[in-house]
Short mmCIF file of C-alpha atoms and ligand atoms in Angstrom, two decimals:
data_model
loop_
_atom_site.label_atom_id
_atom_site.label_comp_id
_atom_site.label_asym_id
_atom_site.label_seq_id
_atom_site.Cartn_x
_atom_site.Cartn_y
_atom_site.Cartn_z
CA MET A 1 0.00 0.00 0.00
CA GLU A 2 2.77 2.37 0.92
CA GLN A 3 4.55 1.38 -2.24
CA PHE A 4 1.42 2.00 -4.27
CA LEU A 5 1.10 5.50 -2.87
CA ALA A 6 4.75 6.25 -3.40
CA ILE A 7 4.62 5.07 -7.00
CA SER A 8 1.36 6.92 -7.62
CA LEU A 9 2.98 10.13 -6.43
CA ASP A 10 6.08 9.49 -8.50
CA LEU A 11 3.97 8.87 -11.59
CA LEU A 12 2.07 12.04 -10.80
CA VAL A 13 5.35 13.90 -11.13
CA GLY A 14 5.85 12.17 -14.47
CA PHE A 15 2.35 13.14 -15.49
CA GLY A 16 3.23 16.72 -14.57
CA GLU A 17 5.92 16.55 -17.25
CA THR A 18 3.33 15.18 -19.68
CA LEU A 19 0.97 18.04 -18.85
CA LYS A 20 3.77 20.54 -19.47
CA ILE A 21 4.02 19.33 -23.06
CA PHE A 22 0.25 19.41 -23.35
CA PHE A 23 -0.24 22.97 -22.12
CA VAL A 24 2.81 24.51 -23.75
CA THR A 25 1.77 22.95 -27.07
CA LEU A 26 -1.78 24.27 -26.77
CA ALA A 27 -0.64 27.73 -25.70
CA ILE A 28 1.52 28.04 -28.80
CA ALA A 29 -0.36 25.93 -31.35
CA LEU A 30 -3.84 27.39 -30.83
CA PRO A 31 -2.86 30.94 -31.89
CA LEU A 32 -0.10 29.81 -34.27
CA GLY A 33 -2.61 27.60 -36.07
CA LEU A 34 -4.82 30.64 -36.68
CA LEU A 35 -1.87 32.48 -38.20
CA ILE A 36 -1.07 29.49 -40.41
CA SER A 37 -4.70 29.23 -41.50
CA PHE A 38 -4.60 32.91 -42.55
CA GLY A 39 -1.45 32.09 -44.50
CA SER A 40 -3.07 29.17 -46.27
CA MET A 41 -6.06 31.34 -47.20
CA ALA A 42 -3.95 34.33 -48.30
CA LYS A 43 -4.94 36.01 -51.55
CA TRP A 44 -1.26 36.31 -52.46
CA LYS A 45 -0.66 32.98 -54.18
CA PRO A 46 3.02 32.39 -53.25
CA LEU A 47 2.20 32.73 -49.54
CA SER A 48 -0.79 30.39 -49.64
CA ALA A 49 1.07 27.84 -51.77
CA LEU A 50 4.07 27.88 -49.45
CA THR A 51 1.94 27.60 -46.34
CA ARG A 52 -0.07 24.72 -47.75
CA ALA A 53 3.10 22.91 -48.79
CA ALA A 54 4.52 23.27 -45.29
CA VAL A 55 1.28 22.03 -43.74
CA TRP A 56 1.36 19.07 -46.11
CA VAL A 57 4.89 18.14 -45.05
CA VAL A 58 4.12 18.43 -41.35
CA ARG A 59 0.89 16.49 -41.56
CA GLY A 60 2.34 13.98 -43.96
CA THR A 61 5.25 12.80 -41.82
CA PRO A 62 5.27 11.05 -38.44
CA LEU A 63 5.52 13.23 -35.37
CA MET A 64 8.18 10.85 -34.07
CA LEU A 65 10.35 11.49 -37.11
CA GLN A 66 9.89 15.23 -36.71
CA LEU A 67 11.02 15.01 -33.10
CA ILE A 68 14.17 13.18 -34.12
CA VAL A 69 14.92 15.61 -36.95
CA VAL A 70 14.49 18.68 -34.76
CA TYR A 71 16.48 17.24 -31.87
CA TYR A 72 19.34 15.46 -33.66
CA GLY A 73 19.21 17.22 -37.04
CA PRO A 74 21.19 20.34 -36.14
CA GLY A 75 23.89 18.20 -34.51
CA LEU A 76 24.25 16.08 -37.61
CA ILE A 77 24.26 19.00 -40.00
CA PHE A 78 26.16 21.72 -38.09
CA GLY A 79 27.97 19.50 -35.61
CA GLN A 80 26.22 21.33 -32.79
CA MET A 81 22.95 20.57 -30.95
CA LEU A 82 20.59 23.51 -31.23
CA PHE A 83 17.89 22.54 -28.73
CA ASP A 84 17.77 20.66 -25.46
CA SER A 85 15.20 17.90 -25.40
CA HIS A 86 12.51 20.05 -23.74
CA SER A 87 12.78 22.88 -26.29
CA ALA A 88 12.85 20.38 -29.13
CA VAL A 89 9.65 18.75 -27.85
CA TYR A 90 7.84 22.07 -27.36
CA ILE A 91 8.88 23.36 -30.79
CA THR A 92 8.01 20.18 -32.65
CA PHE A 93 4.71 19.55 -30.93
CA SER A 94 3.65 23.20 -31.32
CA ILE A 95 4.38 23.33 -35.02
CA ASN A 96 2.88 19.89 -35.65
CA TYR A 97 -0.34 20.66 -33.83
CA ALA A 98 -0.56 24.20 -35.21
CA CYS A 99 -0.67 22.65 -38.69
CA TYR A 100 -3.49 20.31 -37.75
CA PHE A 101 -5.39 23.12 -36.02
CA SER A 102 -4.86 25.42 -39.02
CA GLU A 103 -6.72 23.04 -41.28
CA ILE A 104 -9.60 22.81 -38.84
CA TYR A 105 -9.69 26.61 -38.52
CA ARG A 106 -9.57 27.01 -42.29
CA GLY A 107 -12.54 24.69 -42.76
CA GLY A 108 -14.44 26.56 -40.05
CA ILE A 109 -13.62 30.02 -41.33
CA GLN A 110 -14.49 29.15 -44.92
CA SER A 111 -17.81 27.71 -43.84
CA ILE A 112 -19.03 31.08 -42.54
CA SER A 113 -21.23 32.83 -45.08
CA GLY A 114 -19.84 35.91 -46.79
CA GLY A 115 -23.00 37.70 -45.70
CA GLN A 116 -21.56 38.13 -42.20
CA TYR A 117 -18.54 40.04 -43.55
CA GLU A 118 -20.76 42.05 -45.87
CA ALA A 119 -23.10 42.99 -43.03
CA GLY A 120 -20.07 44.10 -41.02
CA GLN A 121 -18.75 46.18 -43.89
CA VAL A 122 -21.99 48.04 -44.61
CA LEU A 123 -22.26 48.81 -40.89
CA GLY A 124 -18.88 50.50 -41.09
CA MET A 125 -16.96 47.82 -39.21
CA THR A 126 -13.41 47.04 -40.28
CA ARG A 127 -12.59 43.58 -41.58
CA SER A 128 -10.68 42.63 -38.46
CA GLU A 129 -13.49 43.91 -36.21
CA THR A 130 -15.92 41.76 -38.15
CA PHE A 131 -13.62 38.76 -37.91
CA PHE A 132 -12.89 38.97 -34.21
CA LYS A 133 -16.26 40.28 -32.98
CA VAL A 134 -18.60 38.39 -35.29
CA VAL A 135 -17.06 35.54 -37.22
CA LEU A 136 -14.66 34.01 -34.70
CA LEU A 137 -17.21 32.80 -32.17
CA GLN A 138 -19.26 31.22 -34.95
CA VAL A 139 -16.12 29.45 -36.11
CA VAL A 140 -15.39 28.27 -32.56
CA LYS A 141 -18.87 26.82 -32.30
CA ARG A 142 -18.45 24.92 -35.55
CA ILE A 143 -15.02 23.47 -34.82
CA ILE A 144 -15.49 22.28 -31.24
CA ALA A 145 -15.94 18.65 -32.26
CA PRO A 146 -12.86 18.28 -34.52
CA MET A 147 -10.77 20.36 -32.14
CA SER A 148 -11.69 18.19 -29.17
CA ASN A 149 -10.58 15.17 -31.19
CA GLU A 150 -7.18 16.69 -31.94
CA ILE A 151 -6.67 17.89 -28.40
CA ILE A 152 -7.45 14.49 -26.94
CA THR A 153 -5.02 12.95 -29.42
CA LEU A 154 -2.41 15.41 -28.17
CA VAL A 155 -2.77 14.06 -24.62
CA LYS A 156 -1.62 10.67 -25.82
CA ASP A 157 0.93 11.87 -28.38
CA THR A 158 2.93 13.41 -25.54
CA SER A 159 4.28 9.91 -24.86
CA LEU A 160 6.36 10.21 -28.06
CA ALA A 161 8.54 12.83 -26.38
CA ARG A 162 10.27 10.02 -24.51
CA ILE A 163 12.29 9.02 -27.58
CA ILE A 164 14.33 12.22 -27.46
CA THR A 165 14.84 11.84 -23.70
CA TYR A 166 12.04 14.04 -22.48
CA TYR A 167 11.06 12.18 -19.33
CA GLU A 168 7.29 12.05 -19.15
CA LEU A 169 4.76 9.67 -17.62
CA ILE A 170 5.54 6.53 -19.64
CA TYR A 171 9.26 6.92 -19.01
CA PHE A 172 8.67 7.25 -15.28
CA ALA A 173 6.67 4.01 -15.32
CA GLN A 174 9.18 2.09 -17.41
CA ARG A 175 11.92 2.84 -14.89
CA TYR A 176 10.12 0.51 -12.47
CA ILE A 177 10.55 -2.37 -14.90
CA LYS A 178 14.27 -1.78 -15.22
CA ASP A 179 14.98 -0.94 -11.58
CA GLY A 180 12.70 -3.34 -9.71
CA GLY A 181 11.05 -5.63 -12.23
CA LEU A 182 7.68 -3.96 -11.55
CA LEU A 183 5.41 -4.12 -14.58
CA TRP A 184 2.12 -2.82 -13.20
CA PRO A 185 3.10 0.89 -13.04
CA LEU A 186 3.27 0.92 -16.83
CA PHE A 187 -0.31 -0.33 -17.15
CA TYR A 188 -1.35 1.92 -14.33
CA THR A 189 -0.40 5.03 -16.38
CA ALA A 190 -3.56 4.46 -18.43
CA VAL A 191 -5.56 5.72 -15.44
CA TYR A 192 -3.81 9.08 -15.59
CA TYR A 193 -4.51 9.48 -19.29
CA LEU A 194 -8.10 8.31 -18.89
CA VAL A 195 -8.88 10.66 -16.03
CA PHE A 196 -7.39 13.59 -17.88
CA THR A 197 -9.18 12.89 -21.16
CA ALA A 198 -12.41 12.47 -19.19
CA ILE A 199 -11.93 15.95 -17.76
CA LEU A 200 -11.27 17.32 -21.26
CA THR A 201 -14.34 15.60 -22.65
CA LEU A 202 -16.49 17.18 -19.95
CA LEU A 203 -14.91 20.54 -20.65
CA PHE A 204 -15.70 20.35 -24.34
CA ARG A 205 -19.23 19.20 -23.62
CA TRP A 206 -19.64 22.19 -21.32
CA LEU A 207 -18.33 24.56 -24.00
CA GLU A 208 -20.68 23.05 -26.57
CA LYS A 209 -23.61 23.60 -24.19
CA LYS A 210 -22.43 27.11 -23.51
CA LEU A 211 -22.59 27.98 -27.21
CA ASP A 212 -25.90 26.22 -27.67
CA TYR A 213 -27.83 29.46 -27.30
CA PHE A 214 -27.29 30.48 -30.92
CA LYS A 215 -27.42 28.80 -34.29
CA ALA A 216 -24.51 29.21 -36.68
CA MET B 1 -29.06 69.96 -53.73
CA LYS B 2 -29.64 66.33 -54.55
CA MET B 3 -29.31 63.73 -51.81
CA LEU B 4 -27.87 61.26 -54.27
CA GLU B 5 -26.50 61.48 -57.77
CA VAL B 6 -25.09 58.51 -59.61
CA LYS B 7 -23.33 59.16 -62.88
CA ASN B 8 -22.46 56.63 -65.55
CA LEU B 9 -21.99 53.70 -63.17
CA ARG B 10 -20.41 50.71 -64.90
CA LYS B 11 -19.50 47.27 -63.60
CA ARG B 12 -18.31 44.16 -65.33
CA PHE B 13 -17.50 40.64 -64.12
CA GLY B 14 -14.96 39.31 -66.57
CA ASP B 15 -16.57 39.56 -69.98
CA ASN B 16 -20.02 40.07 -68.54
CA GLU B 17 -20.92 43.76 -68.47
CA VAL B 18 -23.56 43.89 -65.76
CA LEU B 19 -24.07 47.65 -65.32
CA LYS B 20 -23.83 49.70 -68.48
CA GLY B 21 -23.87 53.30 -67.37
CA ILE B 22 -26.50 53.78 -64.68
CA GLU B 23 -27.69 57.34 -63.95
CA LEU B 24 -29.72 58.12 -60.88
CA SER B 25 -30.74 61.09 -58.82
CA LEU B 26 -32.75 61.31 -55.64
CA ASP B 27 -33.94 64.19 -53.48
CA LYS B 28 -33.95 63.99 -49.71
CA GLY B 29 -36.87 61.91 -48.49
CA GLU B 30 -37.53 60.39 -51.88
CA VAL B 31 -38.11 56.68 -52.29
CA LEU B 32 -36.88 54.92 -55.39
CA ALA B 33 -38.17 51.48 -56.33
CA ILE B 34 -36.10 49.35 -58.67
CA ILE B 35 -37.87 46.61 -60.59
CA GLY B 36 -36.73 44.26 -63.28
CA ALA B 37 -36.31 40.63 -64.18
CA SER B 38 -33.79 38.41 -62.44
CA GLY B 39 -30.21 38.83 -63.65
CA GLY B 40 -30.77 42.41 -64.84
CA GLY B 41 -28.22 43.90 -62.45
CA LYS B 42 -30.40 45.25 -59.62
CA THR B 43 -28.45 43.57 -56.84
CA THR B 44 -25.15 44.56 -58.43
CA LEU B 45 -26.31 48.18 -58.52
CA LEU B 46 -27.11 48.18 -54.79
CA ARG B 47 -23.85 46.37 -54.03
CA CYS B 48 -21.92 49.02 -55.94
CA LEU B 49 -23.67 51.79 -54.03
CA ASN B 50 -22.70 50.04 -50.78
CA PHE B 51 -19.18 49.29 -52.01
CA LEU B 52 -19.58 45.54 -51.66
CA GLU B 53 -18.56 45.65 -55.30
CA ARG B 54 -16.37 48.40 -56.69
CA ALA B 55 -17.85 49.97 -59.79
CA ASP B 56 -15.28 50.08 -62.58
CA GLU B 57 -16.35 53.48 -63.74
CA GLY B 58 -18.65 56.27 -62.69
CA GLU B 59 -19.28 58.66 -59.84
CA ILE B 60 -21.41 58.59 -56.70
CA ILE B 61 -22.28 61.94 -55.17
CA VAL B 62 -24.00 62.22 -51.79
CA ASN B 63 -25.22 65.61 -50.61
CA GLY B 64 -23.16 67.32 -53.28
CA LYS B 65 -19.99 65.57 -52.16
CA SER B 66 -18.32 63.07 -54.44
CA VAL B 67 -17.79 59.96 -52.31
CA TYR B 68 -16.67 57.62 -55.08
CA HIS B 69 -15.18 58.42 -58.43
CA ALA B 70 -13.86 55.48 -60.38
CA VAL B 71 -11.54 55.83 -63.30
CA PRO B 72 -11.15 52.73 -65.48
CA GLY B 73 -8.09 50.70 -64.58
CA GLU B 74 -7.52 52.36 -61.20
CA LYS B 75 -8.46 51.04 -57.80
CA THR B 76 -10.65 53.49 -55.94
CA GLU B 77 -10.50 53.71 -52.16
CA VAL B 78 -13.66 53.95 -50.09
CA THR B 79 -13.55 56.17 -47.02
CA PRO B 80 -15.47 55.23 -43.87
CA GLU B 81 -17.67 58.31 -44.43
CA ALA B 82 -18.54 57.14 -47.93
CA GLN B 83 -19.37 53.69 -46.58
CA LEU B 84 -21.69 55.11 -43.94
CA SER B 85 -23.52 57.33 -46.44
CA PHE B 86 -25.30 54.16 -47.41
CA GLY B 87 -27.00 51.40 -45.48
CA LEU B 88 -28.10 48.05 -46.86
CA VAL B 89 -30.77 45.60 -45.79
CA PHE B 90 -30.09 42.16 -47.23
CA GLN B 91 -32.53 39.64 -48.60
CA GLN B 92 -31.13 37.05 -46.12
CA PHE B 93 -31.03 39.53 -43.16
CA ASN B 94 -27.44 38.58 -42.21
CA LEU B 95 -27.97 39.20 -38.51
CA PHE B 96 -25.14 38.24 -36.18
CA PRO B 97 -26.44 34.98 -34.66
CA GLN B 98 -24.45 35.06 -31.41
CA TYR B 99 -25.73 38.49 -30.43
CA SER B 100 -29.11 39.36 -29.00
CA VAL B 101 -31.36 41.79 -30.85
CA ILE B 102 -30.15 44.83 -28.93
CA GLU B 103 -26.52 43.70 -29.24
CA ASN B 104 -26.95 43.36 -33.01
CA LEU B 105 -28.02 47.00 -33.06
CA MET B 106 -25.32 48.22 -30.70
CA LEU B 107 -22.25 46.37 -31.97
CA ALA B 108 -21.24 48.57 -34.91
CA PRO B 109 -21.96 51.92 -33.20
CA THR B 110 -20.06 50.72 -30.12
CA LEU B 111 -17.02 49.81 -32.20
CA ARG B 112 -17.25 53.14 -34.00
CA ALA B 113 -17.39 54.98 -30.67
CA LYS B 114 -14.31 53.08 -29.53
CA ARG B 115 -12.46 54.18 -32.66
CA GLN B 116 -13.54 57.78 -32.15
CA ARG B 117 -12.76 57.94 -28.47
CA SER B 118 -9.41 59.60 -29.12
CA GLU B 119 -11.15 62.42 -30.96
CA GLY B 120 -13.51 63.08 -28.07
CA THR B 121 -16.64 62.90 -30.22
CA ALA B 122 -17.68 59.40 -29.27
CA GLU B 123 -21.20 58.45 -28.34
CA THR B 124 -21.55 56.93 -24.85
CA HIS B 125 -22.81 53.42 -24.21
CA GLU B 126 -26.02 54.83 -22.72
CA GLU B 127 -26.66 57.02 -25.75
CA ILE B 128 -26.17 54.08 -28.08
CA ARG B 129 -28.48 51.91 -26.02
CA GLU B 130 -31.14 54.60 -25.92
CA ARG B 131 -31.06 54.96 -29.70
CA ALA B 132 -31.24 51.20 -30.12
CA GLU B 133 -34.28 50.95 -27.88
CA GLN B 134 -35.90 53.84 -29.74
CA LEU B 135 -35.35 52.13 -33.09
CA LEU B 136 -36.68 48.82 -31.79
CA LYS B 137 -39.82 50.71 -30.87
CA THR B 138 -39.96 52.08 -34.43
CA VAL B 139 -39.86 48.58 -35.90
CA GLY B 140 -42.23 47.19 -33.27
CA LEU B 141 -39.89 44.83 -31.46
CA THR B 142 -39.68 46.22 -27.94
CA ASP B 143 -40.61 42.80 -26.55
CA LYS B 144 -37.69 41.12 -28.36
CA VAL B 145 -34.83 43.25 -27.05
CA ASN B 146 -32.99 40.30 -25.50
CA ALA B 147 -34.05 37.56 -27.92
CA TYR B 148 -31.53 35.89 -30.22
CA PRO B 149 -32.00 35.84 -34.00
CA CYS B 150 -32.72 32.09 -34.00
CA GLN B 151 -35.71 32.74 -31.77
CA LEU B 152 -37.31 35.18 -34.22
CA SER B 153 -39.49 34.73 -37.29
CA GLY B 154 -38.12 35.85 -40.64
CA GLY B 155 -40.23 38.98 -40.55
CA GLN B 156 -38.94 39.87 -37.10
CA GLN B 157 -35.35 39.21 -38.17
CA GLN B 158 -35.73 41.50 -41.14
CA ARG B 159 -37.14 44.23 -38.91
CA VAL B 160 -34.12 43.86 -36.64
CA ALA B 161 -31.89 44.15 -39.70
CA ILE B 162 -33.65 47.37 -40.69
CA ALA B 163 -33.20 48.83 -37.21
CA ARG B 164 -29.58 47.74 -37.19
CA ALA B 165 -28.95 49.56 -40.47
CA LEU B 166 -30.66 52.69 -39.12
CA MET B 167 -28.32 52.73 -36.10
CA LEU B 168 -25.59 54.08 -38.38
CA SER B 169 -27.89 56.86 -39.67
CA PRO B 170 -27.19 56.32 -43.37
CA ASP B 171 -28.15 59.11 -45.76
CA ILE B 172 -29.61 56.55 -48.12
CA LEU B 173 -30.99 53.21 -46.99
CA CYS B 174 -31.04 50.43 -49.58
CA PHE B 175 -33.13 47.26 -49.54
CA ASP B 176 -32.46 44.25 -51.75
CA GLU B 177 -35.72 42.35 -52.07
CA PRO B 178 -36.35 42.66 -48.33
CA THR B 179 -39.32 40.31 -48.34
CA SER B 180 -38.24 37.69 -50.88
CA ALA B 181 -36.94 35.28 -48.25
CA LEU B 182 -40.11 35.56 -46.17
CA ASP B 183 -43.25 33.51 -46.01
CA PRO B 184 -46.07 35.47 -47.67
CA GLU B 185 -47.87 36.08 -44.39
CA LEU B 186 -44.78 37.81 -42.98
CA THR B 187 -44.12 40.29 -45.78
CA GLY B 188 -46.78 42.71 -44.55
CA GLU B 189 -45.06 43.54 -41.27
CA VAL B 190 -41.79 44.36 -43.03
CA LEU B 191 -43.41 46.45 -45.75
CA LYS B 192 -45.31 48.34 -43.06
CA VAL B 193 -42.05 49.27 -41.35
CA ILE B 194 -40.59 50.49 -44.64
CA ARG B 195 -43.72 52.53 -45.32
CA GLY B 196 -43.33 54.06 -41.86
CA LEU B 197 -39.77 55.06 -42.70
CA ARG B 198 -40.95 56.83 -45.83
CA ASP B 199 -43.43 58.80 -43.77
CA SER B 200 -40.56 59.93 -41.54
CA ASP B 201 -38.70 61.21 -44.61
CA ARG B 202 -36.03 58.56 -45.11
CA THR B 203 -34.31 58.51 -48.46
CA MET B 204 -34.53 54.93 -49.67
CA ILE B 205 -33.80 52.70 -52.62
CA ILE B 206 -35.81 49.48 -52.71
CA VAL B 207 -35.36 46.57 -55.08
CA THR B 208 -38.67 44.77 -55.01
CA HIS B 209 -41.00 42.43 -56.80
CA GLU B 210 -43.97 43.71 -54.80
CA MET B 211 -45.61 45.88 -57.45
CA GLU B 212 -48.49 47.06 -55.25
CA PHE B 213 -45.99 48.12 -52.63
CA ALA B 214 -43.84 49.95 -55.18
CA LYS B 215 -46.92 51.75 -56.46
CA ASN B 216 -47.93 52.89 -52.97
CA VAL B 217 -44.57 53.76 -51.48
CA ALA B 218 -42.21 54.87 -54.23
CA ASP B 219 -41.90 58.41 -55.54
CA LYS B 220 -39.95 57.10 -58.51
CA VAL B 221 -39.65 53.74 -60.18
CA ILE B 222 -36.94 52.52 -62.49
CA PHE B 223 -37.07 49.38 -64.57
CA VAL B 224 -33.64 47.82 -65.01
CA ALA B 225 -32.92 45.27 -67.72
CA ASP B 226 -29.55 44.03 -68.96
CA GLY B 227 -27.66 46.63 -67.00
CA ILE B 228 -29.44 49.71 -68.23
CA ILE B 229 -32.41 51.73 -67.04
CA GLU B 230 -35.04 50.85 -69.62
CA GLU B 231 -37.71 53.05 -68.18
CA GLU B 232 -38.09 55.53 -65.35
CA GLY B 233 -40.70 57.84 -63.95
CA THR B 234 -43.48 58.00 -61.39
CA PRO B 235 -45.08 54.71 -60.34
CA GLU B 236 -48.00 55.74 -62.50
CA ASP B 237 -45.77 56.20 -65.57
CA VAL B 238 -43.78 53.01 -65.20
CA LEU B 239 -46.20 50.54 -63.66
CA VAL B 240 -49.54 51.63 -65.08
CA ASN B 241 -48.66 53.16 -68.45
CA PRO B 242 -45.35 51.58 -69.44
CA LYS B 243 -43.95 52.44 -72.85
CA SER B 244 -41.29 49.87 -73.75
CA GLU B 245 -42.15 46.36 -74.83
CA LYS B 246 -39.67 44.86 -72.36
CA ILE B 247 -41.42 46.26 -69.32
CA LYS B 248 -44.84 45.37 -70.64
CA ALA B 249 -43.68 41.78 -70.99
CA PHE B 250 -42.15 41.85 -67.51
CA LEU B 251 -45.28 43.28 -65.90
CA SER B 252 -47.56 40.79 -67.60
CA ILE B 253 -45.46 37.90 -66.27
CA ILE B 254 -45.50 39.38 -62.76
CA ASN B 255 -49.26 39.91 -62.92
CA LYS B 256 -49.80 36.35 -64.04
CA GLU B 257 -47.70 35.08 -61.14
CA GLU B 258 -49.69 37.18 -58.71
CA LEU B 259 -52.94 35.81 -60.03
CA GLU B 260 -51.64 32.28 -59.68
CA ASP B 261 -50.57 32.85 -56.06
N1 LIG C 1 -19.82 38.23 -58.14
C1 LIG C 1 -20.21 38.00 -59.42
N2 LIG C 1 -19.37 37.41 -60.30
C2 LIG C 1 -19.75 37.18 -61.58
N3 LIG C 1 -20.95 37.51 -62.07
C3 LIG C 1 -21.84 38.10 -61.24
C4 LIG C 1 -21.52 38.37 -59.89
N4 LIG C 1 -22.59 38.97 -59.31
C5 LIG C 1 -23.52 39.04 -60.27
N5 LIG C 1 -23.10 38.54 -61.45
C6 LIG C 1 -23.84 38.50 -62.70
O1 LIG C 1 -24.39 39.78 -62.93
C7 LIG C 1 -25.65 39.70 -63.52
C8 LIG C 1 -26.65 40.52 -62.72
O2 LIG C 1 -26.88 39.91 -61.49
P1 LIG C 1 -27.67 40.63 -60.32
O3 LIG C 1 -27.12 41.97 -60.10
O4 LIG C 1 -27.69 39.70 -59.17
O5 LIG C 1 -29.12 40.76 -60.95
P2 LIG C 1 -30.54 40.91 -60.25
O6 LIG C 1 -30.33 41.32 -58.82
O7 LIG C 1 -31.23 41.95 -61.06
O8 LIG C 1 -31.22 39.60 -60.35
C9 LIG C 1 -26.01 38.22 -63.62
O9 LIG C 1 -25.75 37.80 -64.92
C10 LIG C 1 -25.05 37.58 -62.66
O10 LIG C 1 -24.71 36.28 -63.09
MG1 LIG C 2 -30.99 40.36 -57.05
#
């Protein structure tokens, strides 16, 4: 029992490291994704083509490979590591998820009728006022479901960080196999992920309810 | 001085010349009805006046001041003042769904006040709210102040849209088939509001298929076909004693449809 508590607490520390990846990634990727979606919708063709190509590359290759490239790549090319494992994880996860988010944003933004922008314009509102005060919340309402999918996937993708020596929950659990032949902590980590995704699911359901008062 | 003068307005989409030199003039308080078959360019004309499309050529003069003067091949800028000379009520209302009725009315004036705050001329929140409530009284929706658009009938939504446009005090208020998206039993309440606006001396341009309404409300009627004004005059001239064959054909089709309804 004492051992169970001690291991639970230790894994909690590991889960803290997992959550760091989760929150840092969201904090950067949510706004960065919006920027990328603007880029991919830009009227200036070279910018939109370039952005879409970059999004294609990021979405078309494994996150694990991207982690390895960002972490070891500079060392192999310039003979000098550029990032420690934490920075490499934050950078890679943020860019990777920003690209996924950008496609969801783009779909949401393009699904809003032009009439909303036109109404804003004839009422003397600027384009950015119309976007941020009128369009954005309608977009949010429409993308809650795909976004909640991506964000729940992110919770579990964090376990990939281990391969470039970012010590997160799964790593903490695996140590018990090596050090004491204890296997159950590894299986036990599922509880942490499940509890956290349950909280997220409830949060998204709440948000959906909250925006239920209007139709868009 | 004329409230509105439009000179030689031209607009093309690719090879398709949609407006071929439109000339208009309106006195203050006058109501102009625009009629014509589908595809004739009526919507494009209103969209050019509201700068949702940029006319390729021509001039728009409001109160003696040129607010838009397009020279072929050059991009013409639209100032905020020019934009607010006109208001537009859309066929599909285009209310902001996440805002309540009063918030729909207050949003644009509030943002404008925020922009003007540095100049010290800004309207206060209370003043804006008072005007909004006043206008909701005008369109008969005092009991819907806090309702959301999805809770309103089409007729009520269109009346909100009219009040929202009036919040910006446009010199000329335009309507693009304001009742076409409505069930027949709801058109009356919207037309009544527009009639009320005429009685309070609003200058308006109304694209409509409601011939009875045009006859009763308009001071002038123009018939637009293929991008030109085929016929213009008083409602009597255009709707009762039309001269051109085109408009006679158009009116006979409309009359037949009305009989069938
Ligand atoms: N954005 C656009 N791009 C290309 N063609 C357009 C566009 N808007 C309107 N048109 C064309 O202009 C013509 C006039 O359309 P419109 O002004 O909507 O007529 P109306 O309102 O009288 O029915 C039509 O032939 C239509 O296809
Ligand atoms: Mg039309």
